Coordinates of C-alpha atoms in Angstrom, one line a residue:
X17 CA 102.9 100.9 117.0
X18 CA 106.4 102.0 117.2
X19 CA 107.1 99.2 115.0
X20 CA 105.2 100.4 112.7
X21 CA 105.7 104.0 112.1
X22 CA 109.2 103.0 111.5
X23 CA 108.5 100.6 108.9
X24 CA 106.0 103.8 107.4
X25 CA 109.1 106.1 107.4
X26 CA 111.6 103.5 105.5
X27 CA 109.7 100.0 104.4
X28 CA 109.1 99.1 100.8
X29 CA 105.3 98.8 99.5
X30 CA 104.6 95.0 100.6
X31 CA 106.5 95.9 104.2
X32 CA 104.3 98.8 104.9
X33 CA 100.7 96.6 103.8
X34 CA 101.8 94.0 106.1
X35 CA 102.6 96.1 109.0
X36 CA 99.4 97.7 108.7
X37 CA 97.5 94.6 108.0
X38 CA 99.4 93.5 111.1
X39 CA 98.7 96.0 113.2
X40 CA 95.1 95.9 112.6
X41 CA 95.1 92.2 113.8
X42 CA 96.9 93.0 117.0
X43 CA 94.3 96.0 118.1
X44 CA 91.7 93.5 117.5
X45 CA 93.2 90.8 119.5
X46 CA 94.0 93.6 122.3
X47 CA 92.2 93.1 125.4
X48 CA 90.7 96.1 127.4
X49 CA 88.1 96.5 130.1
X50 CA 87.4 100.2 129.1
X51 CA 87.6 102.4 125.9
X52 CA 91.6 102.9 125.5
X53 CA 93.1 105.7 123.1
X54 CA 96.7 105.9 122.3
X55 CA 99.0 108.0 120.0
X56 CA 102.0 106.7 118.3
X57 CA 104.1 109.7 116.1
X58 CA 102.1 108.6 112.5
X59 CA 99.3 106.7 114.3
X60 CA 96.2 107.3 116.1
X61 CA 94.4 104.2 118.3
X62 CA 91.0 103.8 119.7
X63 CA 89.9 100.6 121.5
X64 CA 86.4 100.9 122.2
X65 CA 84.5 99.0 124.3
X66 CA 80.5 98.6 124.5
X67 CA 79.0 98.6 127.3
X68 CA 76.3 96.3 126.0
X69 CA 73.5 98.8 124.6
X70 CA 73.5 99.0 120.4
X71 CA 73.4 102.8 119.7
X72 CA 75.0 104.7 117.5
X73 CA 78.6 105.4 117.9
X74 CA 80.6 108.6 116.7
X75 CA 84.7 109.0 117.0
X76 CA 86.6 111.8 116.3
X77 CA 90.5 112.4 115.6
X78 CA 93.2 114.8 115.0
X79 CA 96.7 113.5 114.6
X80 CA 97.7 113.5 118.1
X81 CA 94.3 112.0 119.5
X82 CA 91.3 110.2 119.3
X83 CA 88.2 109.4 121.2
X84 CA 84.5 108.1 120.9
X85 CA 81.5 110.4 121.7
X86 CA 83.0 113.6 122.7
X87 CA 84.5 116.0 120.0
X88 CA 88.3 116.5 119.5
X89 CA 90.0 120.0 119.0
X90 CA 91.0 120.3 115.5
X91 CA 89.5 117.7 114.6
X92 CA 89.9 115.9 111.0
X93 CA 88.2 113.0 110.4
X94 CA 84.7 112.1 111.8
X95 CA 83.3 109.2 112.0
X96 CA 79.6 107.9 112.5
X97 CA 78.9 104.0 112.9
X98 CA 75.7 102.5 112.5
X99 CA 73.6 100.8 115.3
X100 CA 73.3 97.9 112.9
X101 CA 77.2 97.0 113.9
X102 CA 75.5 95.3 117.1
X103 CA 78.9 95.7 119.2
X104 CA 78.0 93.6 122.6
X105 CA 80.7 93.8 125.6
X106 CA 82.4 90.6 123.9
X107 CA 83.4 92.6 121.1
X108 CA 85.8 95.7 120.5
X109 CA 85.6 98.5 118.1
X110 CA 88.9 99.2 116.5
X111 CA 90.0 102.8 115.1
X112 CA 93.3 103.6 113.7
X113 CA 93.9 106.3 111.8
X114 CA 97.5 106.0 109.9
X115 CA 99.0 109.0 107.6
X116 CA 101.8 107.9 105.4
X117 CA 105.0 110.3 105.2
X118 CA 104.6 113.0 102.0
X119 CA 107.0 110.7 100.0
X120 CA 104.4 107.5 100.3
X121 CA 101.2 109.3 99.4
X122 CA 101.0 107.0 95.9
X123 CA 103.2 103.9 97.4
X124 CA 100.3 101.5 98.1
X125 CA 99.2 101.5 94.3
X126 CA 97.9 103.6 91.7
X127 CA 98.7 107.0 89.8
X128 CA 96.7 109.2 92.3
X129 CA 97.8 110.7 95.4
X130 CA 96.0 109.8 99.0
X131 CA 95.1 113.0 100.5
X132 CA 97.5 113.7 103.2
X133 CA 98.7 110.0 103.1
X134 CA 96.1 109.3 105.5
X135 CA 94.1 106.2 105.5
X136 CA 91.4 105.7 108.5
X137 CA 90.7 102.0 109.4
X138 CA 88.0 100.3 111.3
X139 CA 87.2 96.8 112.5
X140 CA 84.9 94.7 114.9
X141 CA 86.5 91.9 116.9
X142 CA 85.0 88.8 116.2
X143 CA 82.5 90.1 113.6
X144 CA 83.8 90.6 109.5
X145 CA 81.6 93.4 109.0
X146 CA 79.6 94.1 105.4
X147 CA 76.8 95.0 103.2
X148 CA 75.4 97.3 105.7
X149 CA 71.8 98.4 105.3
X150 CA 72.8 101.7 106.9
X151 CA 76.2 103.0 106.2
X152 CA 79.3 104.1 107.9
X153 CA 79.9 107.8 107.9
X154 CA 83.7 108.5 106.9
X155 CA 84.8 112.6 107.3
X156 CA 87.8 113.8 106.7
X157 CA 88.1 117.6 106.8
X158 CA 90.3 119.4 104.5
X159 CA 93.4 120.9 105.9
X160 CA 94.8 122.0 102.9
X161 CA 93.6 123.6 99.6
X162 CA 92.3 121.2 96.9
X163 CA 94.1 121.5 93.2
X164 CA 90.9 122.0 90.8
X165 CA 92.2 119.4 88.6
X166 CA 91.3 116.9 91.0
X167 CA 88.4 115.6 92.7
X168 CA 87.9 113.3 95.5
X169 CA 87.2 109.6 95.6
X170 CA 86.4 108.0 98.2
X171 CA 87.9 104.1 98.1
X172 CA 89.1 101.6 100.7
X173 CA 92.3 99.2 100.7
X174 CA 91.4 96.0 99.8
X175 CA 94.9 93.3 101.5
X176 CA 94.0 90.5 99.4
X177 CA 94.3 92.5 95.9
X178 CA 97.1 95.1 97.5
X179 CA 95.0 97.7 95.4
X180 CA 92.1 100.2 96.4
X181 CA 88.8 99.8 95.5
X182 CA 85.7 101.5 95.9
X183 CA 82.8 99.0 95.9
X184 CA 80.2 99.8 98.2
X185 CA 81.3 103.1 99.2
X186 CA 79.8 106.6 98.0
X187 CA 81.8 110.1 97.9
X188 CA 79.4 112.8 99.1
X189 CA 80.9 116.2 98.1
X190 CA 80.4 118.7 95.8
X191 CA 82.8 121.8 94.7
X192 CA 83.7 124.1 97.3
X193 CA 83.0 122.1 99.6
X194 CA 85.6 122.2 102.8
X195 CA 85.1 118.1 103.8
X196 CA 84.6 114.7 102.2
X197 CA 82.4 112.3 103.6
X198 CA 82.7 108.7 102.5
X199 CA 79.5 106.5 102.8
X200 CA 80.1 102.7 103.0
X201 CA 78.4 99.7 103.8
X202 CA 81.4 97.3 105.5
X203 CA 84.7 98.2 107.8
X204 CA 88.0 98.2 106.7
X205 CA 90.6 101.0 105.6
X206 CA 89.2 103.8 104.0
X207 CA 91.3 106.8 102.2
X208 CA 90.7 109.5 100.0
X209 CA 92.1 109.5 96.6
X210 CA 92.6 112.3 94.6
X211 CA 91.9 112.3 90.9
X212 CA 92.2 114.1 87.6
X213 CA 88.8 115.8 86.6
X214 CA 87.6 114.4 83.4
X215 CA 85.1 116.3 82.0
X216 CA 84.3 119.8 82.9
X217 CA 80.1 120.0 83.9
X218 CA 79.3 121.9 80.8
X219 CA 81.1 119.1 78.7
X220 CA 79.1 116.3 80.8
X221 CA 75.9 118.2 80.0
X222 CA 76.3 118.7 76.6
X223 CA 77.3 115.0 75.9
X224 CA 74.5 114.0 77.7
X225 CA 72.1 115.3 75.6
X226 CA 74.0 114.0 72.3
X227 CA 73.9 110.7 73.8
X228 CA 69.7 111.2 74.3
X229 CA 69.2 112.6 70.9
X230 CA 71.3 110.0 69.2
X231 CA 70.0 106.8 71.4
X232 CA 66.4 108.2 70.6
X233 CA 67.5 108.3 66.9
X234 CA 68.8 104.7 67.2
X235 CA 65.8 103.1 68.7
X236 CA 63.6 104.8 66.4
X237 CA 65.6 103.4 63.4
X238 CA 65.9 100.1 64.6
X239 CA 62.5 99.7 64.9
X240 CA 61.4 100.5 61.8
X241 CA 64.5 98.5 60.4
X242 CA 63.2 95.3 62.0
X243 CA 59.6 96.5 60.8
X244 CA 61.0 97.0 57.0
X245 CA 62.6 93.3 57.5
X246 CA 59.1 91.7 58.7
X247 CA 57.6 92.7 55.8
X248 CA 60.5 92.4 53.1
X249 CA 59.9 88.5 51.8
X250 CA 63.3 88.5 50.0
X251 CA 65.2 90.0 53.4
X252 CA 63.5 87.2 55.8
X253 CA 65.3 84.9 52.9
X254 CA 68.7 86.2 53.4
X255 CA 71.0 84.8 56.3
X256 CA 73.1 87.8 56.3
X257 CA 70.1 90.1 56.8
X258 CA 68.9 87.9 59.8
X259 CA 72.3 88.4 61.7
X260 CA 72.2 92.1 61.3
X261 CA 68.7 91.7 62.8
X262 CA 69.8 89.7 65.5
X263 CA 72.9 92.9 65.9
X264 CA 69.8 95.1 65.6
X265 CA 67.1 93.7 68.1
X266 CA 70.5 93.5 70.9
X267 CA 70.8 97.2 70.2
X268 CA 67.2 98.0 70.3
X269 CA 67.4 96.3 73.9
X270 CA 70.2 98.4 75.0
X271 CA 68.8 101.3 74.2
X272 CA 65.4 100.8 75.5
X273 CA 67.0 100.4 79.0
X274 CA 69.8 103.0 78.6
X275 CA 67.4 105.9 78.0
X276 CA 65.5 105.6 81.0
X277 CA 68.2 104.3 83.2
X278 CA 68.5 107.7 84.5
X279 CA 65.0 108.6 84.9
X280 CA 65.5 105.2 87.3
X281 CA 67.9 106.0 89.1
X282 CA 66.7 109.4 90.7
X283 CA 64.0 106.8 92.0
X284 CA 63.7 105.3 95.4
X285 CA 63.0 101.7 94.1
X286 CA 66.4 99.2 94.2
X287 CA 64.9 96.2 92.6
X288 CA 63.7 98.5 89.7
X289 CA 67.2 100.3 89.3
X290 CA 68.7 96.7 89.3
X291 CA 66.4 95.0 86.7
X292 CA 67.9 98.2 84.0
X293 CA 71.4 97.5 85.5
X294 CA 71.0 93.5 84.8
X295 CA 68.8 94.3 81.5
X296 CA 71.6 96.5 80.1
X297 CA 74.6 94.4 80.9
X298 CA 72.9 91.8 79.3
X299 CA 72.3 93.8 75.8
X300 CA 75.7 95.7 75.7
X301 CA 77.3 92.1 75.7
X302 CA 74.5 90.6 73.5
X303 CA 75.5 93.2 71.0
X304 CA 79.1 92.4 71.7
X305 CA 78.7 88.7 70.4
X306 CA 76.5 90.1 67.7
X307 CA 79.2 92.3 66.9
X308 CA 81.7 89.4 66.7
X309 CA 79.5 87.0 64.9
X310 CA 79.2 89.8 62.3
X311 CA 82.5 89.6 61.8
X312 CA 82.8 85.8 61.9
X313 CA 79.8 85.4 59.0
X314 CA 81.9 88.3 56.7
X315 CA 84.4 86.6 57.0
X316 CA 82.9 83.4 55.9
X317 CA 81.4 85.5 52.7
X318 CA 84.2 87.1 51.4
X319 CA 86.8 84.6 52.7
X320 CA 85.7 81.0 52.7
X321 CA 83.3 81.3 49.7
X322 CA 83.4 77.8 48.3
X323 CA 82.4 74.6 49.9
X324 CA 80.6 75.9 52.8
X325 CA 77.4 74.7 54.3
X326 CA 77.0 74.3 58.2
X327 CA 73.8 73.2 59.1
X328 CA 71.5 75.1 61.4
X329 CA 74.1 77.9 60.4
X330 CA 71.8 80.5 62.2
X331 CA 70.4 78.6 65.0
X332 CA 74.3 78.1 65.8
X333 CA 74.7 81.8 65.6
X334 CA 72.1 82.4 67.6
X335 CA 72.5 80.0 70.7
X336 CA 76.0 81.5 70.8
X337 CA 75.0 85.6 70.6
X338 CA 72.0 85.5 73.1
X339 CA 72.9 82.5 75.9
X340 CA 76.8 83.0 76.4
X341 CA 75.7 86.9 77.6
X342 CA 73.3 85.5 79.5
X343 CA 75.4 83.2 81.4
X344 CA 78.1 86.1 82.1
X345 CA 75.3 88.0 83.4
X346 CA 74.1 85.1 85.5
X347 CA 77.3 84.3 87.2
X348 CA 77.9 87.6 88.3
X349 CA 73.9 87.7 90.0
X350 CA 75.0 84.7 91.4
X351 CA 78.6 85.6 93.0
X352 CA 77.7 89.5 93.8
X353 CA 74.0 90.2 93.8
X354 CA 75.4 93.8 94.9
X355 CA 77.2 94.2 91.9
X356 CA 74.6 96.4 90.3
X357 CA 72.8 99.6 91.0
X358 CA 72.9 103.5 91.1
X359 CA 76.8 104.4 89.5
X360 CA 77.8 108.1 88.8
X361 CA 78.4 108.6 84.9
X362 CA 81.3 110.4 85.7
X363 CA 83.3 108.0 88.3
X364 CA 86.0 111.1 89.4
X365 CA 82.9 113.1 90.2
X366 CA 80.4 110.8 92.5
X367 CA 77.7 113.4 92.7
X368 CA 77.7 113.7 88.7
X369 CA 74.2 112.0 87.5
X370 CA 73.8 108.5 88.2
X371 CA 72.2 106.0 86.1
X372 CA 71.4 102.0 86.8
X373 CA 74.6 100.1 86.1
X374 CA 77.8 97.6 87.3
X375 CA 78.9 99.0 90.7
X376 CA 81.7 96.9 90.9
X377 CA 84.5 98.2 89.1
X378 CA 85.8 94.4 88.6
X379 CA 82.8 92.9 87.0
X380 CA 82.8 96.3 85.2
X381 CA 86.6 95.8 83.6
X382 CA 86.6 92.0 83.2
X383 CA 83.1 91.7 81.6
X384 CA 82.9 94.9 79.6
X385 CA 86.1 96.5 79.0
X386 CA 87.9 92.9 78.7
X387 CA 84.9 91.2 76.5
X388 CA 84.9 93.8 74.2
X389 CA 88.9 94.4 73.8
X390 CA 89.1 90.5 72.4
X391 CA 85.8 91.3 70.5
X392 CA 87.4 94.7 69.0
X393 CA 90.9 92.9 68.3
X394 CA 89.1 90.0 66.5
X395 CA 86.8 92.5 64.0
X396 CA 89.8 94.7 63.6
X397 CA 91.8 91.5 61.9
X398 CA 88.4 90.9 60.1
X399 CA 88.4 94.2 58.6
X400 CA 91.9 94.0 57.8
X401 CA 91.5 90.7 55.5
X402 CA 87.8 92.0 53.9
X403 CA 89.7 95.5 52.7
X404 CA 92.9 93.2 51.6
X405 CA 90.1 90.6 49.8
X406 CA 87.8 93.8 48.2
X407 CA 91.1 95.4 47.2
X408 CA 92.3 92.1 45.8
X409 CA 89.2 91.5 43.4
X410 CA 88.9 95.2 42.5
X411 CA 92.5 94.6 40.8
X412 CA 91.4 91.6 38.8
X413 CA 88.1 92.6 37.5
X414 CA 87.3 95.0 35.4
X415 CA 84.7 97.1 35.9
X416 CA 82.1 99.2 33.5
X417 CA 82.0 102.0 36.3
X418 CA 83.9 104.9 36.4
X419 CA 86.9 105.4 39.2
X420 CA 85.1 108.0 41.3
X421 CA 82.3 105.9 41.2
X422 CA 83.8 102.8 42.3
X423 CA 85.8 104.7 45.1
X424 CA 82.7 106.2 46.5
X425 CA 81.3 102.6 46.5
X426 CA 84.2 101.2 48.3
X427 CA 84.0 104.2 50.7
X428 CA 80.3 103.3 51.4
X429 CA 80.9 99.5 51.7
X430 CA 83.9 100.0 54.3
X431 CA 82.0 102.6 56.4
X432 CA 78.9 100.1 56.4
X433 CA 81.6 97.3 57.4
X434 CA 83.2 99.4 59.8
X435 CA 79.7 99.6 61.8
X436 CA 78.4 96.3 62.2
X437 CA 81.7 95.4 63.3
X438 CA 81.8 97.9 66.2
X439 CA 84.7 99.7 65.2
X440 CA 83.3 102.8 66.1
X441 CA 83.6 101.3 69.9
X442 CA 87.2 101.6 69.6
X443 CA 87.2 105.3 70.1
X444 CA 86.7 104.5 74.0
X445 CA 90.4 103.6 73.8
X446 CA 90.7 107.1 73.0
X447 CA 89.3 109.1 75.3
X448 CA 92.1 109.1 77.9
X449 CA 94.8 111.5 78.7
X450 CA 95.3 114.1 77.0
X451 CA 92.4 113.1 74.0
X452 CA 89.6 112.9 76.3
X453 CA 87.4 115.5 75.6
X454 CA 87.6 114.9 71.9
X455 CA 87.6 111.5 72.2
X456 CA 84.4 111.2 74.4
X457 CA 82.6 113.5 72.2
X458 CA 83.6 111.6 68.8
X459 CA 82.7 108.2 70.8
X460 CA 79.3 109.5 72.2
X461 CA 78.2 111.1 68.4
X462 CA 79.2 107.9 66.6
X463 CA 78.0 104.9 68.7
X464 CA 74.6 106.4 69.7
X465 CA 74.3 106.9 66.7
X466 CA 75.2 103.2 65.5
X467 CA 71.3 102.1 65.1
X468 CA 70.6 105.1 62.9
X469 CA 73.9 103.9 60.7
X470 CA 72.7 100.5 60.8
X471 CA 69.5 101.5 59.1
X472 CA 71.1 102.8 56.7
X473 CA 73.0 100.1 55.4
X474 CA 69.8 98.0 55.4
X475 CA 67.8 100.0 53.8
X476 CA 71.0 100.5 50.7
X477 CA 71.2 96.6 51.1
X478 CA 67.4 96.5 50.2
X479 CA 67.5 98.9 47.7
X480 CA 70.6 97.0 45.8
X481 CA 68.5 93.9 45.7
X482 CA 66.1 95.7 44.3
X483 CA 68.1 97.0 41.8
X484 CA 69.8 93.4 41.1
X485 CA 66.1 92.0 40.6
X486 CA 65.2 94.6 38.0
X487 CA 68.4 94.2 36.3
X488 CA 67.9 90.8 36.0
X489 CA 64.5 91.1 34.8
X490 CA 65.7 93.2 32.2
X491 CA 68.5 91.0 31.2
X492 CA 65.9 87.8 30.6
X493 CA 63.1 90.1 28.7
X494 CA 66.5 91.4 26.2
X495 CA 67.7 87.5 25.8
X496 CA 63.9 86.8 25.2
X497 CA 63.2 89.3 22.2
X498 CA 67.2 89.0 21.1
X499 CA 66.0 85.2 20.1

């Protein structure tokens, strides 16, 4: 332990992970006969042992001591362990509670401080301890005032990654609130980070209900756009209209499942709360690939005009827009069942409202935030080359409209483009730093609002084959009475 706390004072980053990681294995591999507490300058110990019977189990520490059952003076951190650990007299329960020097506080990873430097670790000889039905109770009591820029978060240090993580463990505080409990359902090295506030609760409240008015708005739209295209013979002919459906059924899906997600979640049924997490995964990355294929069939369009057929063009499209999300979505059931369920909205405020979603912030940045970067990067070239190709036939033709008519076209086409390619997602990229209030409130107006756009544009694409069918009508009854 002496070791250590020098290596805590002057070791680099990987130095000080191994000597904790280290230190962890040698107070498992400790024998005792009898509970043991020791004391080493930045470290607190407790090795105890059961003395057969499973009941529940509370330690408490300061930074000069640490026992099990009995209350310390001063003390700050608190824990409660379940009687589901099943500790026999073969095993020992490992405490250490270590608190990194003032200059440390960020050196194990990340832009956010650990309060007080202090990580609290626990362990079971003999027994890798996870996905606890009832969960380990983490306090930690506040010895100094809080900055109210910053929240707490409650995460644990994960040695195989080197980086914190909070899968499987809740924050329980609200403002004001003098202590910090940290729910989790395994053992390992728990700390308590301390984040930038995002969103002040009026802001959350308000974007909430844009987000409900403007999803309700969607879903409505979408509807009657797939309604409008069942009984339109001439729109059921057109390939391009059938991929916007396709774009348009993934939304109506997302939606569908987003609004009541909430509703869900203040429920007491798991399975249910899982089904909306699954069933919106699943339709944010459907519309994803529709997004893309969007993208992919403008381009063939405008681009690749001539000498194109593929055969079973849509079927193609479709096997590739409906089963590759389904297969994302079926790997992650497969490898981390636990990888859905209740999720705050706001992620630096755990006791924001929760809604049915990814739980694991991996799964959440590799097949959301990564899908849709490569998706966004691919229809931002596509829009790039469709405004260079539009601009490039507007300077060879000549056209009987007027300039402020043609611009306003342009303006019209581009915006349509701009939504069934997603753009509008972009703004997400946004909505850090020091443009996140704007940026969340552009982002949350514009894409819940992306099915009411989308109507739009079908219902002017309807209306200009209208248009083209009378003209033409016209043009063979004036060739007719011209002869």
């Amino acid at each position: 332990m002496e070791n250590v706390n020098s290596v805590l004072e002057s070791g680099n980053r990987l130095d000080i992970i191994r000597a904790i990681k280290d230190l962890k294995q040698f107070l498992e591999e400790t024998e005792v006969t009898e509970t043991r507490s020791m004391c080493s300058n930045r470290l607190v110990a407790i090795l105890h042992k059961p003395n057969g019977t499973s009941t529940d189990l509370r330690i408490y520490a300061n930074e000069n001591l640490a026992q099990s059952e009995e209350a310390v003076i001063n003390s700050i951190v608190n824990v409660h362990l379940p009687r589901e650990l099943d500790a026999g007299p073969d095993n020992t329960l490992v405490f250490c509670m270590v608190t990194l020097p003032e200059s440390n506080k960020t050196i194990l990873g990340g832009p956010d401080p650990l309060y007080e430097g202090r990580l609290v670790g626990m362990s079971v000889r003999g027994k890798n301890v996870s996905r606890l039905r009832e969960r380990v109770n983490i306090t930690m009591i506040f010895t100094s005032a809080l900055n109210e820029t910053h929240v707490p978060r409650c995460v644990f240090f994960d040695f195989s990654t080197k980086a914190y993580r909070s899968d499987g463990c809740l924050t329980l505080w609200e403002y004001g609130q003098i202590n910090v409990t940290c729910s989790c359902d395994h053992l390992t090295y728990f700390g308590v980070l301390m984040v930038s506030a995002s969103l002040q609760p009026i802001h959350q409240e308000i974007l909430s209900y844009i987000t409900l008015i403007g999803c309700s708005a969607s879903l409505f739209a979408l509807v009657i756009t797939v309604l409008l295209f069942i009984t339109n013979r001439k729109a059921r002919a057109d390939v391009s209209m059938k991929v916007h459906i396709n774009l348009a059924i993934a939304l109506i899906l997302l939606n569908l499942h987003f609004l009541p997600s909430q509703m869900v979640a203040a429920l007491s049924s798991g399975r249910l709360c899982i089904y909306i997490a699954v069933s919106i995964h699943y339709s944010l990355l459907a519309t994803f690939s529709w997004i893309a294929l969007e993208g992919f069939h403008l381009y063939l369009l405008l681009i690749k005009v001539f000498n194109i057929y593929i055969r079973r063009y849509l079927l193609k499209l479709s096997v590739v827009g409906w089963s590759i999300p389904a297969v994302i979505v079926s790997l992650v059931v497969i490898i981390n069942k636990d990888a859905y369920g209740r999720v705050p909205l706001d992620i630096t405020n755990p006791n924001s409202t929760k809604i049915c979603y990814i739980r694991s912030d991996t799964v959440k940045m590799v097949t959301t935030v990564g899908v849709f970067t490569l998706v966004f990067i691919f229809n931002v070239i596509m829009l790039g080359v469709i405004v260079k190709r539009v601009v490039s036939l507007r300077q060879r033709k000549e056209f009987e409209v007027s300039d402020r008519d043609r611009a306003k076209r342009d303006i019209f086409t581009l915006l349509g483009v701009t939504t069934l390619l997603g753009i509008t997602f972009g703004l997400v990229f946004f909505s850090f730093g020091y443009l996140t209030t704007p940026g969340l409130y552009f982002f949350c107006i514009l894409n819940s609002l992306q099915g009411f756009f989308i109507f739009l544009w079908f219902v002017m694409s309807l209306r200009k084959t209208g248009n083209s069918t009378k003209a033409a009508k016209t043009s063979n009854v004036t060739r007719s009475t011209n002869s």
